């Protein structure tokens, strides 16, 4: 798994940024994605987060690989989640992003 960052403000680190895990093949796919290609990404929390926001501007992998976040859908097998909200370790976020 690879740890990536969801940023509240594009091109800037801030205290509300969120770290999430993605699978190896998802990381490789994102790293080689073309411009303007819309991609659906499943990301998992590696620890509990006290506040996951409704809107993040950027999915940050590295200085050269960033995506604009279009939509975020939270997921849990055991409870219904409405953002902004606390989320637990292992819960999923489905992101729609575009390079």
mmCIF file of N, CA, C and O in Angstrom:
data_model
loop_
_atom_site.group_PDB
_atom_site.id
_atom_site.type_symbol
_atom_site.label_atom_id
_atom_site.label_comp_id
_atom_site.label_asym_id
_atom_site.label_seq_id
_atom_site.Cartn_x
_atom_site.Cartn_y
_atom_site.Cartn_z
ATOM 1 N N UNK A 1 0.839 -1.179 0.000
ATOM 2 C CA UNK A 1 0.000 0.000 0.000
ATOM 3 C C UNK A 1 0.890 1.251 0.000
ATOM 4 O O UNK A 1 1.944 1.262 0.587
ATOM 5 N N UNK A 2 0.373 2.291 -0.640
ATOM 6 C CA UNK A 2 1.067 3.578 -0.695
ATOM 7 C C UNK A 2 0.251 4.622 0.051
ATOM 8 O O UNK A 2 -0.972 4.665 -0.068
ATOM 9 N N UNK A 3 0.926 5.469 0.771
ATOM 10 C CA UNK A 3 0.287 6.554 1.494
ATOM 11 C C UNK A 3 0.302 7.808 0.620
ATOM 12 O O UNK A 3 1.354 8.202 0.114
ATOM 13 N N UNK A 4 -0.877 8.393 0.402
ATOM 14 C CA UNK A 4 -0.991 9.618 -0.395
ATOM 15 C C UNK A 4 -1.737 10.660 0.438
ATOM 16 O O UNK A 4 -2.264 10.345 1.502
ATOM 17 N N UNK A 5 -1.813 11.866 -0.066
ATOM 18 C CA UNK A 5 -2.365 12.968 0.714
ATOM 19 C C UNK A 5 -3.550 13.624 0.002
ATOM 20 O O UNK A 5 -3.479 13.909 -1.191
ATOM 21 N N UNK A 6 -4.615 13.851 0.738
ATOM 22 C CA UNK A 6 -5.730 14.661 0.258
ATOM 23 C C UNK A 6 -5.555 16.038 0.874
ATOM 24 O O UNK A 6 -5.524 16.176 2.101
ATOM 25 N N UNK A 7 -5.406 17.050 0.032
ATOM 26 C CA UNK A 7 -5.144 18.400 0.521
ATOM 27 C C UNK A 7 -6.383 19.273 0.428
ATOM 28 O O UNK A 7 -7.085 19.267 -0.590
ATOM 29 N N UNK A 8 -6.612 20.041 1.482
ATOM 30 C CA UNK A 8 -7.721 20.988 1.497
ATOM 31 C C UNK A 8 -7.461 22.152 0.549
ATOM 32 O O UNK A 8 -8.377 22.673 -0.070
ATOM 33 N N UNK A 9 -6.181 22.563 0.432
ATOM 34 C CA UNK A 9 -5.790 23.686 -0.420
ATOM 35 C C UNK A 9 -4.743 23.194 -1.418
ATOM 36 O O UNK A 9 -3.728 22.622 -1.022
ATOM 37 N N UNK A 10 -4.984 23.404 -2.706
ATOM 38 C CA UNK A 10 -4.046 22.964 -3.744
ATOM 39 C C UNK A 10 -2.658 23.566 -3.524
ATOM 40 O O UNK A 10 -2.527 24.732 -3.162
ATOM 41 N N UNK A 11 -1.649 22.745 -3.768
ATOM 42 C CA UNK A 11 -0.237 23.146 -3.702
ATOM 43 C C UNK A 11 0.224 23.615 -2.321
ATOM 44 O O UNK A 11 1.263 24.244 -2.212
ATOM 45 N N UNK A 12 -0.544 23.310 -1.278
ATOM 46 C CA UNK A 12 -0.184 23.767 0.064
ATOM 47 C C UNK A 12 -0.510 22.701 1.109
ATOM 48 O O UNK A 12 -1.613 22.168 1.111
ATOM 49 N N UNK A 13 0.434 22.423 1.997
ATOM 50 C CA UNK A 13 0.147 21.548 3.135
ATOM 51 C C UNK A 13 -0.620 22.345 4.170
ATOM 52 O O UNK A 13 -0.343 23.523 4.380
ATOM 53 N N UNK A 14 -1.581 21.706 4.820
ATOM 54 C CA UNK A 14 -2.316 22.377 5.896
ATOM 55 C C UNK A 14 -2.671 21.347 6.965
ATOM 56 O O UNK A 14 -2.649 20.139 6.711
ATOM 57 N N UNK A 15 -3.020 21.798 8.174
ATOM 58 C CA UNK A 15 -3.320 20.872 9.272
ATOM 59 C C UNK A 15 -4.495 19.938 8.994
ATOM 60 O O UNK A 15 -4.562 18.855 9.542
ATOM 61 N N UNK A 16 -5.420 20.322 8.134
ATOM 62 C CA UNK A 16 -6.588 19.487 7.852
ATOM 63 C C UNK A 16 -6.390 18.462 6.748
ATOM 64 O O UNK A 16 -7.313 17.735 6.405
ATOM 65 N N UNK A 17 -5.178 18.374 6.183
ATOM 66 C CA UNK A 17 -4.911 17.400 5.121
ATOM 67 C C UNK A 17 -5.064 15.978 5.658
ATOM 68 O O UNK A 17 -4.825 15.713 6.836
ATOM 69 N N UNK A 18 -5.434 15.080 4.781
ATOM 70 C CA UNK A 18 -5.755 13.712 5.160
ATOM 71 C C UNK A 18 -4.818 12.739 4.450
ATOM 72 O O UNK A 18 -4.614 12.842 3.240
ATOM 73 N N UNK A 19 -4.243 11.798 5.191
ATOM 74 C CA UNK A 19 -3.400 10.758 4.601
ATOM 75 C C UNK A 19 -4.233 9.494 4.438
ATOM 76 O O UNK A 19 -4.920 9.077 5.367
ATOM 77 N N UNK A 20 -4.173 8.897 3.245
ATOM 78 C CA UNK A 20 -4.922 7.672 2.960
ATOM 79 C C UNK A 20 -4.036 6.678 2.224
ATOM 80 O O UNK A 20 -3.041 7.050 1.604
ATOM 81 N N UNK A 21 -4.391 5.405 2.298
ATOM 82 C CA UNK A 21 -3.670 4.334 1.616
ATOM 83 C C UNK A 21 -4.353 3.967 0.317
ATOM 84 O O UNK A 21 -5.588 3.920 0.259
ATOM 85 N N UNK A 22 -3.554 3.700 -0.702
ATOM 86 C CA UNK A 22 -4.071 3.125 -1.944
ATOM 87 C C UNK A 22 -3.231 1.908 -2.283
ATOM 88 O O UNK A 22 -2.082 1.788 -1.854
ATOM 89 N N UNK A 23 -3.794 1.009 -3.059
ATOM 90 C CA UNK A 23 -3.086 -0.212 -3.448
ATOM 91 C C UNK A 23 -1.977 0.104 -4.450
ATOM 92 O O UNK A 23 -2.020 1.111 -5.154
ATOM 93 N N UNK A 24 -1.027 -0.794 -4.531
ATOM 94 C CA UNK A 24 0.135 -0.647 -5.420
ATOM 95 C C UNK A 24 -0.287 -0.407 -6.866
ATOM 96 O O UNK A 24 0.206 0.508 -7.518
ATOM 97 N N UNK A 25 -1.219 -1.206 -7.381
ATOM 98 C CA UNK A 25 -1.607 -1.039 -8.789
ATOM 99 C C UNK A 25 -2.350 0.281 -9.024
ATOM 100 O O UNK A 25 -2.239 0.880 -10.081
ATOM 101 N N UNK A 26 -3.083 0.768 -8.016
ATOM 102 C CA UNK A 26 -3.730 2.080 -8.136
ATOM 103 C C UNK A 26 -2.682 3.182 -8.180
ATOM 104 O O UNK A 26 -2.774 4.103 -8.980
ATOM 105 N N UNK A 27 -1.663 3.068 -7.341
ATOM 106 C CA UNK A 27 -0.569 4.036 -7.322
ATOM 107 C C UNK A 27 0.126 4.076 -8.682
ATOM 108 O O UNK A 27 0.371 5.156 -9.232
ATOM 109 N N UNK A 28 0.418 2.916 -9.242
ATOM 110 C CA UNK A 28 1.072 2.847 -10.559
ATOM 111 C C UNK A 28 0.185 3.456 -11.645
ATOM 112 O O UNK A 28 0.661 4.182 -12.519
ATOM 113 N N UNK A 29 -1.109 3.175 -11.600
ATOM 114 C CA UNK A 29 -2.045 3.712 -12.583
ATOM 115 C C UNK A 29 -2.101 5.236 -12.494
ATOM 116 O O UNK A 29 -2.048 5.935 -13.508
ATOM 117 N N UNK A 30 -2.204 5.769 -11.277
ATOM 118 C CA UNK A 30 -2.230 7.216 -11.086
ATOM 119 C C UNK A 30 -0.934 7.865 -11.557
ATOM 120 O O UNK A 30 -0.945 8.934 -12.165
ATOM 121 N N UNK A 31 0.176 7.221 -11.292
ATOM 122 C CA UNK A 31 1.478 7.769 -11.672
ATOM 123 C C UNK A 31 1.634 7.904 -13.179
ATOM 124 O O UNK A 31 2.383 8.750 -13.658
ATOM 125 N N UNK A 32 0.932 7.071 -13.936
ATOM 126 C CA UNK A 32 1.052 7.112 -15.395
ATOM 127 C C UNK A 32 -0.206 7.648 -16.087
ATOM 128 O O UNK A 32 -0.340 7.543 -17.303
ATOM 129 N N UNK A 33 -1.119 8.232 -15.337
ATOM 130 C CA UNK A 33 -2.382 8.732 -15.902
ATOM 131 C C UNK A 33 -2.148 9.891 -16.860
ATOM 132 O O UNK A 33 -1.212 10.662 -16.715
ATOM 133 N N UNK A 34 -3.036 9.996 -17.832
ATOM 134 C CA UNK A 34 -2.972 11.070 -18.827
ATOM 135 C C UNK A 34 -3.739 12.294 -18.334
ATOM 136 O O UNK A 34 -4.635 12.190 -17.501
ATOM 137 N N UNK A 35 -3.414 13.441 -18.913
ATOM 138 C CA UNK A 35 -4.125 14.684 -18.597
ATOM 139 C C UNK A 35 -5.614 14.538 -18.923
ATOM 140 O O UNK A 35 -5.975 13.876 -19.890
ATOM 141 N N UNK A 36 -6.458 15.146 -18.123
ATOM 142 C CA UNK A 36 -7.916 15.190 -18.304
ATOM 143 C C UNK A 36 -8.598 13.821 -18.238
ATOM 144 O O UNK A 36 -9.767 13.702 -18.587
ATOM 145 N N UNK A 37 -7.900 12.804 -17.790
ATOM 146 C CA UNK A 37 -8.505 11.483 -17.615
ATOM 147 C C UNK A 37 -9.161 11.438 -16.237
ATOM 148 O O UNK A 37 -8.514 11.688 -15.228
ATOM 149 N N UNK A 38 -10.462 11.142 -16.184
ATOM 150 C CA UNK A 38 -11.165 11.029 -14.915
ATOM 151 C C UNK A 38 -10.936 9.629 -14.359
ATOM 152 O O UNK A 38 -11.100 8.641 -15.071
ATOM 153 N N UNK A 39 -10.549 9.562 -13.097
ATOM 154 C CA UNK A 39 -10.180 8.289 -12.468
ATOM 155 C C UNK A 39 -10.935 8.143 -11.154
ATOM 156 O O UNK A 39 -11.046 9.089 -10.379
ATOM 157 N N UNK A 40 -11.410 6.956 -10.912
ATOM 158 C CA UNK A 40 -12.081 6.618 -9.655
ATOM 159 C C UNK A 40 -11.069 5.873 -8.784
ATOM 160 O O UNK A 40 -10.511 4.866 -9.200
ATOM 161 N N UNK A 41 -10.849 6.367 -7.574
ATOM 162 C CA UNK A 41 -9.818 5.829 -6.687
ATOM 163 C C UNK A 41 -10.450 5.370 -5.377
ATOM 164 O O UNK A 41 -11.198 6.121 -4.755
ATOM 165 N N UNK A 42 -10.127 4.152 -4.962
ATOM 166 C CA UNK A 42 -10.517 3.668 -3.635
ATOM 167 C C UNK A 42 -9.338 3.865 -2.694
ATOM 168 O O UNK A 42 -8.241 3.387 -2.967
ATOM 169 N N UNK A 43 -9.581 4.573 -1.606
ATOM 170 C CA UNK A 43 -8.536 4.843 -0.624
ATOM 171 C C UNK A 43 -9.039 4.412 0.749
ATOM 172 O O UNK A 43 -10.238 4.486 1.030
ATOM 173 N N UNK A 44 -8.121 3.970 1.592
ATOM 174 C CA UNK A 44 -8.481 3.457 2.908
ATOM 175 C C UNK A 44 -7.712 4.200 3.994
ATOM 176 O O UNK A 44 -6.533 4.503 3.832
ATOM 177 N N UNK A 45 -8.380 4.475 5.106
ATOM 178 C CA UNK A 45 -7.735 5.158 6.216
ATOM 179 C C UNK A 45 -6.855 4.175 6.986
ATOM 180 O O UNK A 45 -7.299 3.079 7.331
ATOM 181 N N UNK A 46 -5.621 4.565 7.229
ATOM 182 C CA UNK A 46 -4.699 3.691 7.955
ATOM 183 C C UNK A 46 -4.747 3.930 9.458
ATOM 184 O O UNK A 46 -4.045 3.279 10.219
ATOM 185 N N UNK A 47 -5.585 4.877 9.896
ATOM 186 C CA UNK A 47 -5.771 5.200 11.314
ATOM 187 C C UNK A 47 -7.079 5.978 11.447
ATOM 188 O O UNK A 47 -7.603 6.484 10.461
ATOM 189 N N UNK A 48 -7.611 6.110 12.643
ATOM 190 C CA UNK A 48 -8.812 6.928 12.820
ATOM 191 C C UNK A 48 -8.504 8.401 12.557
ATOM 192 O O UNK A 48 -7.428 8.877 12.907
ATOM 193 N N UNK A 49 -9.449 9.093 11.940
ATOM 194 C CA UNK A 49 -9.299 10.533 11.690
ATOM 195 C C UNK A 49 -10.461 11.246 12.346
ATOM 196 O O UNK A 49 -11.623 10.908 12.103
ATOM 197 N N UNK A 50 -10.184 12.268 13.183
ATOM 198 C CA UNK A 50 -11.260 12.955 13.905
ATOM 199 C C UNK A 50 -12.170 13.776 13.002
ATOM 200 O O UNK A 50 -13.329 13.979 13.317
ATOM 201 N N UNK A 51 -11.644 14.206 11.838
ATOM 202 C CA UNK A 51 -12.486 15.003 10.948
ATOM 203 C C UNK A 51 -12.083 14.789 9.497
ATOM 204 O O UNK A 51 -11.016 15.224 9.067
ATOM 205 N N UNK A 52 -12.944 14.124 8.762
ATOM 206 C CA UNK A 52 -12.774 13.970 7.319
ATOM 207 C C UNK A 52 -13.759 14.938 6.684
ATOM 208 O O UNK A 52 -14.947 14.921 6.984
ATOM 209 N N UNK A 53 -13.248 15.801 5.828
ATOM 210 C CA UNK A 53 -14.055 16.869 5.246
ATOM 211 C C UNK A 53 -14.842 16.399 4.025
ATOM 212 O O UNK A 53 -14.556 15.357 3.447
ATOM 213 N N UNK A 54 -15.815 17.199 3.622
ATOM 214 C CA UNK A 54 -16.628 16.935 2.431
ATOM 215 C C UNK A 54 -15.864 17.229 1.161
ATOM 216 O O UNK A 54 -16.129 16.653 0.118
ATOM 217 N N UNK A 55 -14.949 18.170 1.244
ATOM 218 C CA UNK A 55 -14.318 18.675 0.040
ATOM 219 C C UNK A 55 -12.815 18.827 0.241
ATOM 220 O O UNK A 55 -12.367 19.516 1.147
ATOM 221 N N UNK A 56 -12.060 18.158 -0.596
ATOM 222 C CA UNK A 56 -10.620 18.338 -0.686
ATOM 223 C C UNK A 56 -10.340 18.804 -2.108
ATOM 224 O O UNK A 56 -11.024 18.398 -3.041
ATOM 225 N N UNK A 57 -9.343 19.642 -2.275
ATOM 226 C CA UNK A 57 -9.061 20.177 -3.598
ATOM 227 C C UNK A 57 -8.098 19.321 -4.392
ATOM 228 O O UNK A 57 -8.185 19.277 -5.612
ATOM 229 N N UNK A 58 -7.176 18.645 -3.694
ATOM 230 C CA UNK A 58 -6.082 17.991 -4.416
ATOM 231 C C UNK A 58 -5.749 16.628 -3.828
ATOM 232 O O UNK A 58 -5.690 16.461 -2.616
ATOM 233 N N UNK A 59 -5.546 15.668 -4.719
ATOM 234 C CA UNK A 59 -4.976 14.376 -4.352
ATOM 235 C C UNK A 59 -3.504 14.476 -4.719
ATOM 236 O O UNK A 59 -3.151 14.603 -5.897
ATOM 237 N N UNK A 60 -2.649 14.486 -3.715
ATOM 238 C CA UNK A 60 -1.224 14.739 -3.912
ATOM 239 C C UNK A 60 -0.446 13.438 -3.765
ATOM 240 O O UNK A 60 -0.530 12.764 -2.744
ATOM 241 N N UNK A 61 0.304 13.101 -4.815
ATOM 242 C CA UNK A 61 1.184 11.935 -4.765
ATOM 243 C C UNK A 61 2.630 12.403 -4.673
ATOM 244 O O UNK A 61 3.400 11.920 -3.864
ATOM 245 N N UNK A 62 2.992 13.350 -5.533
ATOM 246 C CA UNK A 62 4.327 13.954 -5.522
ATOM 247 C C UNK A 62 4.228 15.310 -6.220
ATOM 248 O O UNK A 62 3.186 15.652 -6.759
ATOM 249 N N UNK A 63 5.323 16.062 -6.221
ATOM 250 C CA UNK A 63 5.324 17.372 -6.885
ATOM 251 C C UNK A 63 4.888 17.267 -8.344
ATOM 252 O O UNK A 63 4.247 18.155 -8.866
ATOM 253 N N UNK A 64 5.214 16.150 -8.984
ATOM 254 C CA UNK A 64 4.907 15.966 -10.405
ATOM 255 C C UNK A 64 3.589 15.247 -10.659
ATOM 256 O O UNK A 64 3.150 15.153 -11.800
ATOM 257 N N UNK A 65 2.989 14.692 -9.624
ATOM 258 C CA UNK A 65 1.752 13.916 -9.805
ATOM 259 C C UNK A 65 0.701 14.405 -8.802
ATOM 260 O O UNK A 65 0.728 14.045 -7.630
ATOM 261 N N UNK A 66 -0.227 15.244 -9.302
ATOM 262 C CA UNK A 66 -1.313 15.794 -8.491
ATOM 263 C C UNK A 66 -2.607 15.705 -9.288
ATOM 264 O O UNK A 66 -2.590 15.793 -10.503
ATOM 265 N N UNK A 67 -3.703 15.552 -8.578
ATOM 266 C CA UNK A 67 -5.009 15.450 -9.222
ATOM 267 C C UNK A 67 -5.991 16.391 -8.540
ATOM 268 O O UNK A 67 -5.956 16.570 -7.330
ATOM 269 N N UNK A 68 -6.905 16.936 -9.323
ATOM 270 C CA UNK A 68 -7.999 17.742 -8.793
ATOM 271 C C UNK A 68 -9.095 16.770 -8.338
ATOM 272 O O UNK A 68 -9.466 15.857 -9.072
ATOM 273 N N UNK A 69 -9.596 16.963 -7.128
ATOM 274 C CA UNK A 69 -10.629 16.086 -6.578
ATOM 275 C C UNK A 69 -11.998 16.616 -6.991
ATOM 276 O O UNK A 69 -12.327 17.767 -6.735
ATOM 277 N N UNK A 70 -12.793 15.756 -7.635
ATOM 278 C CA UNK A 70 -14.123 16.145 -8.072
ATOM 279 C C UNK A 70 -15.214 15.738 -7.098
ATOM 280 O O UNK A 70 -16.141 16.487 -6.841
ATOM 281 N N UNK A 71 -15.095 14.532 -6.531
ATOM 282 C CA UNK A 71 -16.130 14.026 -5.623
ATOM 283 C C UNK A 71 -15.517 13.069 -4.612
ATOM 284 O O UNK A 71 -14.527 12.398 -4.905
ATOM 285 N N UNK A 72 -16.128 13.021 -3.437
ATOM 286 C CA UNK A 72 -15.697 12.105 -2.376
ATOM 287 C C UNK A 72 -16.925 11.413 -1.819
ATOM 288 O O UNK A 72 -17.899 12.073 -1.452
ATOM 289 N N UNK A 73 -16.862 10.088 -1.744
ATOM 290 C CA UNK A 73 -17.945 9.305 -1.157
ATOM 291 C C UNK A 73 -17.360 8.430 -0.061
ATOM 292 O O UNK A 73 -16.476 7.621 -0.332
ATOM 293 N N UNK A 74 -17.811 8.588 1.191
ATOM 294 C CA UNK A 74 -17.311 7.742 2.273
ATOM 295 C C UNK A 74 -18.007 6.392 2.274
ATOM 296 O O UNK A 74 -19.152 6.287 1.831
ATOM 297 N N UNK A 75 -17.300 5.385 2.772
ATOM 298 C CA UNK A 75 -17.907 4.064 2.835
ATOM 299 C C UNK A 75 -17.485 3.303 4.078
ATOM 300 O O UNK A 75 -16.355 3.415 4.514
ATOM 301 N N UNK A 76 -18.406 2.557 4.629
ATOM 302 C CA UNK A 76 -18.149 1.708 5.779
ATOM 303 C C UNK A 76 -19.107 0.530 5.706
ATOM 304 O O UNK A 76 -20.257 0.695 5.312
ATOM 305 N N UNK A 77 -18.625 -0.632 6.081
ATOM 306 C CA UNK A 77 -19.498 -1.806 6.068
ATOM 307 C C UNK A 77 -20.430 -1.836 7.273
ATOM 308 O O UNK A 77 -21.426 -2.525 7.268
ATOM 309 N N UNK A 78 -20.081 -1.076 8.316
ATOM 310 C CA UNK A 78 -20.839 -1.192 9.563
ATOM 311 C C UNK A 78 -21.663 0.031 9.939
ATOM 312 O O UNK A 78 -22.480 -0.044 10.843
ATOM 313 N N UNK A 79 -21.448 1.184 9.249
ATOM 314 C CA UNK A 79 -22.208 2.374 9.628
ATOM 315 C C UNK A 79 -22.337 3.333 8.456
ATOM 316 O O UNK A 79 -21.533 3.320 7.537
ATOM 317 N N UNK A 80 -23.346 4.179 8.505
ATOM 318 C CA UNK A 80 -23.571 5.201 7.489
ATOM 319 C C UNK A 80 -22.779 6.439 7.879
ATOM 320 O O UNK A 80 -22.824 6.868 9.029
ATOM 321 N N UNK A 81 -22.050 7.018 6.932
ATOM 322 C CA UNK A 81 -21.203 8.178 7.220
ATOM 323 C C UNK A 81 -21.636 9.353 6.356
ATOM 324 O O UNK A 81 -21.819 9.215 5.151
ATOM 325 N N UNK A 82 -21.780 10.509 6.990
ATOM 326 C CA UNK A 82 -22.058 11.755 6.297
ATOM 327 C C UNK A 82 -20.919 12.719 6.613
ATOM 328 O O UNK A 82 -20.622 12.963 7.782
ATOM 329 N N UNK A 83 -20.291 13.241 5.585
ATOM 330 C CA UNK A 83 -19.157 14.149 5.785
ATOM 331 C C UNK A 83 -19.637 15.576 5.977
ATOM 332 O O UNK A 83 -20.651 15.958 5.401
ATOM 333 N N UNK A 84 -18.932 16.391 6.745
ATOM 334 C CA UNK A 84 -17.723 16.088 7.507
ATOM 335 C C UNK A 84 -18.052 15.221 8.718
ATOM 336 O O UNK A 84 -19.116 15.355 9.322
ATOM 337 N N UNK A 85 -17.105 14.339 9.054
ATOM 338 C CA UNK A 85 -17.341 13.388 10.128
ATOM 339 C C UNK A 85 -16.039 12.723 10.547
ATOM 340 O O UNK A 85 -15.053 12.756 9.821
ATOM 341 N N UNK A 86 -16.095 12.094 11.694
ATOM 342 C CA UNK A 86 -15.001 11.232 12.119
ATOM 343 C C UNK A 86 -15.073 9.946 11.295
ATOM 344 O O UNK A 86 -16.166 9.462 10.992
ATOM 345 N N UNK A 87 -13.919 9.418 10.919
ATOM 346 C CA UNK A 87 -13.877 8.120 10.244
ATOM 347 C C UNK A 87 -12.856 7.237 10.944
ATOM 348 O O UNK A 87 -11.903 7.729 11.558
ATOM 349 N N UNK A 88 -13.064 5.943 10.853
ATOM 350 C CA UNK A 88 -12.256 4.983 11.587
ATOM 351 C C UNK A 88 -11.223 4.306 10.684
ATOM 352 O O UNK A 88 -11.368 4.286 9.465
ATOM 353 N N UNK A 89 -10.225 3.730 11.317
ATOM 354 C CA UNK A 89 -9.200 2.971 10.591
ATOM 355 C C UNK A 89 -9.859 1.889 9.742
ATOM 356 O O UNK A 89 -10.777 1.207 10.197
ATOM 357 N N UNK A 90 -9.418 1.777 8.486
ATOM 358 C CA UNK A 90 -9.935 0.748 7.589
ATOM 359 C C UNK A 90 -11.135 1.177 6.766
ATOM 360 O O UNK A 90 -11.512 0.500 5.822
ATOM 361 N N UNK A 91 -11.760 2.306 7.122
ATOM 362 C CA UNK A 91 -12.900 2.762 6.337
ATOM 363 C C UNK A 91 -12.417 3.338 5.007
ATOM 364 O O UNK A 91 -11.273 3.742 4.854
ATOM 365 N N UNK A 92 -13.317 3.350 4.042
ATOM 366 C CA UNK A 92 -12.968 3.655 2.663
ATOM 367 C C UNK A 92 -13.519 5.001 2.219
ATOM 368 O O UNK A 92 -14.602 5.413 2.614
ATOM 369 N N UNK A 93 -12.733 5.647 1.349
ATOM 370 C CA UNK A 93 -13.188 6.826 0.622
ATOM 371 C C UNK A 93 -13.081 6.496 -0.869
ATOM 372 O O UNK A 93 -12.064 5.960 -1.303
ATOM 373 N N UNK A 94 -14.114 6.793 -1.622
ATOM 374 C CA UNK A 94 -14.059 6.639 -3.067
ATOM 375 C C UNK A 94 -13.966 8.068 -3.635
ATOM 376 O O UNK A 94 -14.822 8.911 -3.351
ATOM 377 N N UNK A 95 -12.907 8.301 -4.400
ATOM 378 C CA UNK A 95 -12.612 9.626 -4.927
ATOM 379 C C UNK A 95 -12.717 9.610 -6.430
ATOM 380 O O UNK A 95 -12.303 8.646 -7.078
ATOM 381 N N UNK A 96 -13.255 10.679 -7.002
ATOM 382 C CA UNK A 96 -13.220 10.876 -8.441
ATOM 383 C C UNK A 96 -12.253 12.026 -8.651
ATOM 384 O O UNK A 96 -12.449 13.128 -8.122
ATOM 385 N N UNK A 97 -11.163 11.749 -9.400
ATOM 386 C CA UNK A 97 -10.102 12.739 -9.580
ATOM 387 C C UNK A 97 -9.772 12.909 -11.053
ATOM 388 O O UNK A 97 -10.081 12.046 -11.878
ATOM 389 N N UNK A 98 -9.146 14.039 -11.364
ATOM 390 C CA UNK A 98 -8.736 14.325 -12.735
ATOM 391 C C UNK A 98 -7.393 15.038 -12.689
ATOM 392 O O UNK A 98 -7.195 15.945 -11.885
ATOM 393 N N UNK A 99 -6.473 14.613 -13.545
ATOM 394 C CA UNK A 99 -5.138 15.201 -13.587
ATOM 395 C C UNK A 99 -5.136 16.536 -14.270
ATOM 396 O O UNK A 99 -5.901 16.801 -15.152
#
